Amino acid sequence: MTETDLSRDVVSVLSHYLRRRAEGGNAAYDASLEELLGQVQARFSEPFLAEVLARFTERPSGPVETDAMRLYLSQEIAGDGDFARQLRSALGGRKAGKVKKSRKRWVVAALGVVVLLAAVFVAARLTQSPTQQVVAAPTTVTATPAAQPSTSAAPTSATESAPETTTTGETAGAAVPGDGSSVPKGSPVSLLDLPLTNNEWHVQHGDHDVQLTQYPNSLWNMLATCNSSAYRGEQQFRLKNFTRLEVKAVGTDSTASPDLAVKFEVFLNDDGVNAKQAVVVNPGETKTFSVDLPENVFALKLRTSFTTAAGKPCRSGNAVWGSPYVVAAGR
């Protein structure tokens, strides 16, 4: 079993166990899996790895979180044979399918509890006294006339607020995701607000740093020279009627290897070969990034890859697009 296979099995088993434990409480507790989780926690004690584990523990079924766990765990396994043997021993031949069976039994039991609670609720409703049912009706009737004078007593106010209602409607219509013609010309729209191709995230997003400077609404993915699945990262968005892409900063974050150089590229529509714009950021650097968008653009792909030689020693780090946004063409 390679380090990639072992990492995949460990993360898969822990993912199912963490979900089952969150849903089933103490009833789902498994001592052997707690031991496996404890070994991973001990290994991921360094601040950055601890954050990766915390995100995975919070969202054990999230694709970004599980991919990050597999990647970093495989790196730790590759660098320490004793750790790999400990994981194999704690895993004990478990596979995701075995965990699924026990989870299925728990789900059946949980459904039984739900049915029982529903029956109790219905019984309580049926046994409710007639007096209680009559009391609820007058409360509703009293509230209805109270609203009538408020509406009819101020016809002038209703007339005055009509333009505001129209403005609100136009604003709501302007929030068409990905359409730059539905907002004022020159308006910046964060890439995080654009529709995703196939509605799938392949990178992480939120507030993040580029060389210790924090940027909101950022995108980032982990690159690693000794893991073929992390040689590059991509994210594609759908859009139309935008004139320009602006990125406040591109580079690696504070946790990256200090000698990691990264290439940042942007591709348009279905072209994944000829980059519209590319920039190489050397170790420790921060650069801005911008590219004009032609009128016929309907898709935008961001790609990161390392220019450092692949292989060991392992060098890894997050490649970050700091606060990327597109500029609307306007109405």
PDB file of N, CA and C in Angstrom, residues 145-215:
ATOM      1  N   PRO A 145     -57.835  42.665  11.794  1.00  0.00           N
ATOM      2  CA  PRO A 145     -58.348  44.037  11.685  1.00  0.00           C
ATOM      3  C   PRO A 145     -57.338  45.072  12.110  1.00  0.00           C
ATOM      4  N   ALA A 146     -56.424  44.726  13.000  1.00  0.00           N
ATOM      5  CA  ALA A 146     -55.449  45.705  13.469  1.00  0.00           C
ATOM      6  C   ALA A 146     -54.590  46.207  12.318  1.00  0.00           C
ATOM      7  N   ALA A 147     -54.375  45.363  11.297  1.00  0.00           N
ATOM      8  CA  ALA A 147     -53.530  45.778  10.181  1.00  0.00           C
ATOM      9  C   ALA A 147     -54.269  46.660   9.197  1.00  0.00           C
ATOM     10  N   GLN A 148     -55.634  46.568   9.142  1.00  0.00           N
ATOM     11  CA  GLN A 148     -56.397  47.312   8.147  1.00  0.00           C
ATOM     12  C   GLN A 148     -56.302  48.824   8.296  1.00  0.00           C
ATOM     13  N   PRO A 149     -56.512  49.397   9.501  1.00  0.00           N
ATOM     14  CA  PRO A 149     -56.427  50.849   9.621  1.00  0.00           C
ATOM     15  C   PRO A 149     -55.053  51.372   9.231  1.00  0.00           C
ATOM     16  N   SER A 150     -54.017  50.602   9.531  1.00  0.00           N
ATOM     17  CA  SER A 150     -52.653  51.049   9.223  1.00  0.00           C
ATOM     18  C   SER A 150     -52.455  51.227   7.728  1.00  0.00           C
ATOM     19  N   THR A 151     -53.098  50.348   6.919  1.00  0.00           N
ATOM     20  CA  THR A 151     -52.927  50.416   5.472  1.00  0.00           C
ATOM     21  C   THR A 151     -53.752  51.537   4.855  1.00  0.00           C
ATOM     22  N   SER A 152     -55.018  51.694   5.307  1.00  0.00           N
ATOM     23  CA  SER A 152     -55.914  52.659   4.681  1.00  0.00           C
ATOM     24  C   SER A 152     -55.758  54.062   5.231  1.00  0.00           C
ATOM     25  N   ALA A 153     -55.162  54.211   6.400  1.00  0.00           N
ATOM     26  CA  ALA A 153     -55.098  55.514   7.042  1.00  0.00           C
ATOM     27  C   ALA A 153     -54.036  56.414   6.440  1.00  0.00           C
ATOM     28  N   ALA A 154     -53.148  55.858   5.641  1.00  0.00           N
ATOM     29  CA  ALA A 154     -52.047  56.675   5.124  1.00  0.00           C
ATOM     30  C   ALA A 154     -51.872  56.475   3.633  1.00  0.00           C
ATOM     31  N   PRO A 155     -52.904  56.862   2.815  1.00  0.00           N
ATOM     32  CA  PRO A 155     -52.768  56.694   1.371  1.00  0.00           C
ATOM     33  C   PRO A 155     -51.634  57.508   0.788  1.00  0.00           C
ATOM     34  N   THR A 156     -51.392  58.716   1.377  1.00  0.00           N
ATOM     35  CA  THR A 156     -50.304  59.565   0.874  1.00  0.00           C
ATOM     36  C   THR A 156     -48.960  58.878   1.040  1.00  0.00           C
ATOM     37  N   SER A 157     -48.745  58.230   2.205  1.00  0.00           N
ATOM     38  CA  SER A 157     -47.472  57.541   2.454  1.00  0.00           C
ATOM     39  C   SER A 157     -47.276  56.412   1.465  1.00  0.00           C
ATOM     40  N   ALA A 158     -48.377  55.701   1.173  1.00  0.00           N
ATOM     41  CA  ALA A 158     -48.254  54.591   0.225  1.00  0.00           C
ATOM     42  C   ALA A 158     -47.843  55.100  -1.138  1.00  0.00           C
ATOM     43  N   THR A 159     -48.412  56.262  -1.529  1.00  0.00           N
ATOM     44  CA  THR A 159     -48.056  56.834  -2.832  1.00  0.00           C
ATOM     45  C   THR A 159     -46.598  57.274  -2.859  1.00  0.00           C
ATOM     46  N   GLU A 160     -46.152  57.869  -1.765  1.00  0.00           N
ATOM     47  CA  GLU A 160     -44.785  58.350  -1.709  1.00  0.00           C
ATOM     48  C   GLU A 160     -43.777  57.212  -1.732  1.00  0.00           C
ATOM     49  N   SER A 161     -44.146  56.078  -1.156  1.00  0.00           N
ATOM     50  CA  SER A 161     -43.180  54.990  -1.087  1.00  0.00           C
ATOM     51  C   SER A 161     -43.162  54.151  -2.349  1.00  0.00           C
ATOM     52  N   ALA A 162     -44.052  54.448  -3.314  1.00  0.00           N
ATOM     53  CA  ALA A 162     -44.070  53.677  -4.552  1.00  0.00           C
ATOM     54  C   ALA A 162     -42.752  53.744  -5.309  1.00  0.00           C
ATOM     55  N   PRO A 163     -42.128  54.934  -5.460  1.00  0.00           N
ATOM     56  CA  PRO A 163     -40.825  54.961  -6.152  1.00  0.00           C
ATOM     57  C   PRO A 163     -39.781  54.127  -5.448  1.00  0.00           C
ATOM     58  N   GLU A 164     -39.824  54.079  -4.099  1.00  0.00           N
ATOM     59  CA  GLU A 164     -38.839  53.273  -3.374  1.00  0.00           C
ATOM     60  C   GLU A 164     -39.032  51.802  -3.697  1.00  0.00           C
ATOM     61  N   THR A 165     -40.287  51.362  -3.839  1.00  0.00           N
ATOM     62  CA  THR A 165     -40.551  49.970  -4.172  1.00  0.00           C
ATOM     63  C   THR A 165     -39.980  49.635  -5.546  1.00  0.00           C
ATOM     64  N   THR A 166     -40.146  50.567  -6.489  1.00  0.00           N
ATOM     65  CA  THR A 166     -39.600  50.347  -7.828  1.00  0.00           C
ATOM     66  C   THR A 166     -38.082  50.250  -7.800  1.00  0.00           C
ATOM     67  N   THR A 167     -37.455  51.140  -7.017  1.00  0.00           N
ATOM     68  CA  THR A 167     -35.990  51.107  -6.907  1.00  0.00           C
ATOM     69  C   THR A 167     -35.520  49.786  -6.332  1.00  0.00           C
ATOM     70  N   THR A 168     -36.238  49.302  -5.310  1.00  0.00           N
ATOM     71  CA  THR A 168     -35.865  48.026  -4.700  1.00  0.00           C
ATOM     72  C   THR A 168     -35.940  46.910  -5.716  1.00  0.00           C
ATOM     73  N   GLY A 169     -36.998  46.948  -6.548  1.00  0.00           N
ATOM     74  CA  GLY A 169     -37.143  45.914  -7.562  1.00  0.00           C
ATOM     75  C   GLY A 169     -35.995  45.944  -8.556  1.00  0.00           C
ATOM     76  N   GLU A 170     -35.561  47.144  -8.939  1.00  0.00           N
ATOM     77  CA  GLU A 170     -34.451  47.245  -9.875  1.00  0.00           C
ATOM     78  C   GLU A 170     -33.161  46.737  -9.252  1.00  0.00           C
ATOM     79  N   THR A 171     -32.974  47.023  -7.967  1.00  0.00           N
ATOM     80  CA  THR A 171     -31.770  46.553  -7.286  1.00  0.00           C
ATOM     81  C   THR A 171     -31.743  45.038  -7.214  1.00  0.00           C
ATOM     82  N   ALA A 172     -32.917  44.448  -6.893  1.00  0.00           N
ATOM     83  CA  ALA A 172     -32.983  42.992  -6.817  1.00  0.00           C
ATOM     84  C   ALA A 172     -32.682  42.385  -8.180  1.00  0.00           C
ATOM     85  N   GLY A 173     -33.223  43.021  -9.248  1.00  0.00           N
ATOM     86  CA  GLY A 173     -32.954  42.513 -10.578  1.00  0.00           C
ATOM     87  C   GLY A 173     -31.491  42.666 -10.964  1.00  0.00           C
ATOM     88  N   ALA A 174     -30.816  43.660 -10.390  1.00  0.00           N
ATOM     89  CA  ALA A 174     -29.410  43.892 -10.720  1.00  0.00           C
ATOM     90  C   ALA A 174     -28.508  42.803 -10.190  1.00  0.00           C
ATOM     91  N   ALA A 175     -28.977  42.088  -9.168  1.00  0.00           N
ATOM     92  CA  ALA A 175     -28.129  41.073  -8.558  1.00  0.00           C
ATOM     93  C   ALA A 175     -28.212  39.756  -9.319  1.00  0.00           C
ATOM     94  N   VAL A 176     -28.068  39.830 -10.638  1.00  0.00           N
ATOM     95  CA  VAL A 176     -28.043  38.614 -11.452  1.00  0.00           C
ATOM     96  C   VAL A 176     -26.627  38.056 -11.407  1.00  0.00           C
ATOM     97  N   PRO A 177     -26.409  36.928 -10.757  1.00  0.00           N
ATOM     98  CA  PRO A 177     -25.044  36.417 -10.604  1.00  0.00           C
ATOM     99  C   PRO A 177     -24.362  36.204 -11.951  1.00  0.00           C
ATOM    100  N   GLY A 178     -23.204  36.810 -12.110  1.00  0.00           N
ATOM    101  CA  GLY A 178     -22.393  36.598 -13.301  1.00  0.00           C
ATOM    102  C   GLY A 178     -22.703  37.484 -14.483  1.00  0.00           C
ATOM    103  N   ASP A 179     -23.736  38.348 -14.384  1.00  0.00           N
ATOM    104  CA  ASP A 179     -24.095  39.215 -15.502  1.00  0.00           C
ATOM    105  C   ASP A 179     -23.674  40.648 -15.204  1.00  0.00           C
ATOM    106  N   GLY A 180     -22.615  41.108 -15.866  1.00  0.00           N
ATOM    107  CA  GLY A 180     -22.097  42.441 -15.617  1.00  0.00           C
ATOM    108  C   GLY A 180     -22.917  43.554 -16.219  1.00  0.00           C
ATOM    109  N   SER A 181     -23.940  43.217 -17.033  1.00  0.00           N
ATOM    110  CA  SER A 181     -24.802  44.249 -17.596  1.00  0.00           C
ATOM    111  C   SER A 181     -25.944  44.610 -16.660  1.00  0.00           C
ATOM    112  N   SER A 182     -26.082  43.882 -15.546  1.00  0.00           N
ATOM    113  CA  SER A 182     -27.191  44.125 -14.624  1.00  0.00           C
ATOM    114  C   SER A 182     -26.782  45.004 -13.441  1.00  0.00           C
ATOM    115  N   VAL A 183     -25.556  45.509 -13.454  1.00  0.00           N
ATOM    116  CA  VAL A 183     -25.082  46.411 -12.399  1.00  0.00           C
ATOM    117  C   VAL A 183     -24.448  47.631 -13.063  1.00  0.00           C
ATOM    118  N   PRO A 184     -24.285  48.721 -12.325  1.00  0.00           N
ATOM    119  CA  PRO A 184     -23.706  49.931 -12.925  1.00  0.00           C
ATOM    120  C   PRO A 184     -22.314  49.682 -13.518  1.00  0.00           C
ATOM    121  N   LYS A 185     -22.022  50.419 -14.571  1.00  0.00           N
ATOM    122  CA  LYS A 185     -20.733  50.291 -15.251  1.00  0.00           C
ATOM    123  C   LYS A 185     -19.581  50.584 -14.284  1.00  0.00           C
ATOM    124  N   GLY A 186     -18.569  49.735 -14.339  1.00  0.00           N
ATOM    125  CA  GLY A 186     -17.399  49.916 -13.489  1.00  0.00           C
ATOM    126  C   GLY A 186     -17.514  49.304 -12.112  1.00  0.00           C
ATOM    127  N   SER A 187     -18.659  48.691 -11.792  1.00  0.00           N
ATOM    128  CA  SER A 187     -18.837  48.086 -10.470  1.00  0.00           C
ATOM    129  C   SER A 187     -17.921  46.871 -10.319  1.00  0.00           C
ATOM    130  N   PRO A 188     -17.209  46.760  -9.186  1.00  0.00           N
ATOM    131  CA  PRO A 188     -16.393  45.558  -8.941  1.00  0.00           C
ATOM    132  C   PRO A 188     -17.262  44.433  -8.384  1.00  0.00           C
ATOM    133  N   VAL A 189     -17.085  43.243  -8.894  1.00  0.00           N
ATOM    134  CA  VAL A 189     -17.827  42.071  -8.430  1.00  0.00           C
ATOM    135  C   VAL A 189     -16.808  40.993  -8.059  1.00  0.00           C
ATOM    136  N   SER A 190     -16.834  40.565  -6.806  1.00  0.00           N
ATOM    137  CA  SER A 190     -15.903  39.539  -6.344  1.00  0.00           C
ATOM    138  C   SER A 190     -16.113  38.240  -7.101  1.00  0.00           C
ATOM    139  N   LEU A 191     -15.024  37.532  -7.396  1.00  0.00           N
ATOM    140  CA  LEU A 191     -15.149  36.242  -8.063  1.00  0.00           C
ATOM    141  C   LEU A 191     -15.941  35.252  -7.227  1.00  0.00           C
ATOM    142  N   LEU A 192     -15.950  35.439  -5.909  1.00  0.00           N
ATOM    143  CA  LEU A 192     -16.705  34.541  -5.050  1.00  0.00           C
ATOM    144  C   LEU A 192     -18.209  34.665  -5.266  1.00  0.00           C
ATOM    145  N   ASP A 193     -18.644  35.763  -5.931  1.00  0.00           N
ATOM    146  CA  ASP A 193     -20.066  35.961  -6.205  1.00  0.00           C
ATOM    147  C   ASP A 193     -20.474  35.499  -7.593  1.00  0.00           C
ATOM    148  N   LEU A 194     -19.547  34.947  -8.363  1.00  0.00           N
ATOM    149  CA  LEU A 194     -19.861  34.465  -9.705  1.00  0.00           C
ATOM    150  C   LEU A 194     -20.312  33.004  -9.649  1.00  0.00           C
ATOM    151  N   PRO A 195     -21.133  32.580 -10.620  1.00  0.00           N
ATOM    152  CA  PRO A 195     -21.521  31.161 -10.679  1.00  0.00           C
ATOM    153  C   PRO A 195     -20.311  30.278 -10.962  1.00  0.00           C
ATOM    154  N   LEU A 196     -20.343  29.061 -10.426  1.00  0.00           N
ATOM    155  CA  LEU A 196     -19.259  28.101 -10.625  1.00  0.00           C
ATOM    156  C   LEU A 196     -19.621  27.117 -11.727  1.00  0.00           C
ATOM    157  N   THR A 197     -18.649  26.740 -12.536  1.00  0.00           N
ATOM    158  CA  THR A 197     -18.874  25.697 -13.525  1.00  0.00           C
ATOM    159  C   THR A 197     -19.224  24.397 -12.803  1.00  0.00           C
ATOM    160  N   ASN A 198     -20.344  23.797 -13.172  1.00  0.00           N
ATOM    161  CA  ASN A 198     -20.858  22.575 -12.523  1.00  0.00           C
ATOM    162  C   ASN A 198     -21.134  22.772 -11.035  1.00  0.00           C
ATOM    163  N   ASN A 199     -21.173  24.054 -10.616  1.00  0.00           N
ATOM    164  CA  ASN A 199     -21.458  24.377  -9.214  1.00  0.00           C
ATOM    165  C   ASN A 199     -20.489  23.680  -8.258  1.00  0.00           C
ATOM    166  N   GLU A 200     -19.211  23.612  -8.639  1.00  0.00           N
ATOM    167  CA  GLU A 200     -18.214  22.886  -7.843  1.00  0.00           C
ATOM    168  C   GLU A 200     -17.044  23.792  -7.486  1.00  0.00           C
ATOM    169  N   TRP A 201     -16.666  23.769  -6.208  1.00  0.00           N
ATOM    170  CA  TRP A 201     -15.451  24.429  -5.744  1.00  0.00           C
ATOM    171  C   TRP A 201     -14.295  23.438  -5.800  1.00  0.00           C
ATOM    172  N   HIS A 202     -13.180  23.869  -6.375  1.00  0.00           N
ATOM    173  CA  HIS A 202     -11.968  23.040  -6.406  1.00  0.00           C
ATOM    174  C   HIS A 202     -10.830  23.697  -5.626  1.00  0.00           C
ATOM    175  N   VAL A 203     -11.065  24.881  -5.101  1.00  0.00           N
ATOM    176  CA  VAL A 203     -10.075  25.578  -4.278  1.00  0.00           C
ATOM    177  C   VAL A 203     -10.771  26.064  -3.023  1.00  0.00           C
ATOM    178  N   GLN A 204      -9.985  26.555  -2.073  1.00  0.00           N
ATOM    179  CA  GLN A 204     -10.555  27.126  -0.869  1.00  0.00           C
ATOM    180  C   GLN A 204     -10.767  28.624  -1.069  1.00  0.00           C
ATOM    181  N   HIS A 205     -11.662  29.196  -0.277  1.00  0.00           N
ATOM    182  CA  HIS A 205     -12.000  30.603  -0.479  1.00  0.00           C
ATOM    183  C   HIS A 205     -12.382  31.250   0.840  1.00  0.00           C
ATOM    184  N   GLY A 206     -12.124  32.551   0.926  1.00  0.00           N
ATOM    185  CA  GLY A 206     -12.397  33.309   2.144  1.00  0.00           C
ATOM    186  C   GLY A 206     -11.282  34.325   2.374  1.00  0.00           C
ATOM    187  N   ASP A 207     -11.070  34.699   3.629  1.00  0.00           N
ATOM    188  CA  ASP A 207      -9.985  35.623   3.960  1.00  0.00           C
ATOM    189  C   ASP A 207      -8.666  34.845   4.061  1.00  0.00           C
ATOM    190  N   HIS A 208      -7.622  35.357   3.431  1.00  0.00           N
ATOM    191  CA  HIS A 208      -6.329  34.662   3.470  1.00  0.00           C
ATOM    192  C   HIS A 208      -5.212  35.666   3.229  1.00  0.00           C
ATOM    193  N   ASP A 209      -3.988  35.250   3.566  1.00  0.00           N
ATOM    194  CA  ASP A 209      -2.869  36.178   3.434  1.00  0.00           C
ATOM    195  C   ASP A 209      -2.015  35.866   2.214  1.00  0.00           C
ATOM    196  N   VAL A 210      -1.397  36.915   1.685  1.00  0.00           N
ATOM    197  CA  VAL A 210      -0.332  36.791   0.694  1.00  0.00           C
ATOM    198  C   VAL A 210       0.895  37.438   1.320  1.00  0.00           C
ATOM    199  N   GLN A 211       1.885  36.605   1.650  1.00  0.00           N
ATOM    200  CA  GLN A 211       3.096  37.083   2.315  1.00  0.00           C
ATOM    201  C   GLN A 211       2.747  37.949   3.542  1.00  0.00           C
ATOM    202  N   LEU A 212       1.887  37.383   4.410  1.00  0.00           N
ATOM    203  CA  LEU A 212       1.522  37.953   5.718  1.00  0.00           C
ATOM    204  C   LEU A 212       0.518  39.112   5.642  1.00  0.00           C
ATOM    205  N   THR A 213       0.149  39.568   4.466  1.00  0.00           N
ATOM    206  CA  THR A 213      -0.868  40.613   4.346  1.00  0.00           C
ATOM    207  C   THR A 213      -2.212  39.969   4.036  1.00  0.00           C
ATOM    208  N   GLN A 214      -3.213  40.246   4.864  1.00  0.00           N
ATOM    209  CA  GLN A 214      -4.519  39.629   4.716  1.00  0.00           C
ATOM    210  C   GLN A 214      -5.331  40.287   3.603  1.00  0.00           C
ATOM    211  N   TYR A 215      -6.045  39.455   2.831  1.00  0.00           N
ATOM    212  CA  TYR A 215      -6.927  39.928   1.773  1.00  0.00           C
ATOM    213  C   TYR A 215      -8.273  39.210   1.893  1.00  0.00           C
TER     214      TYR A 215
END
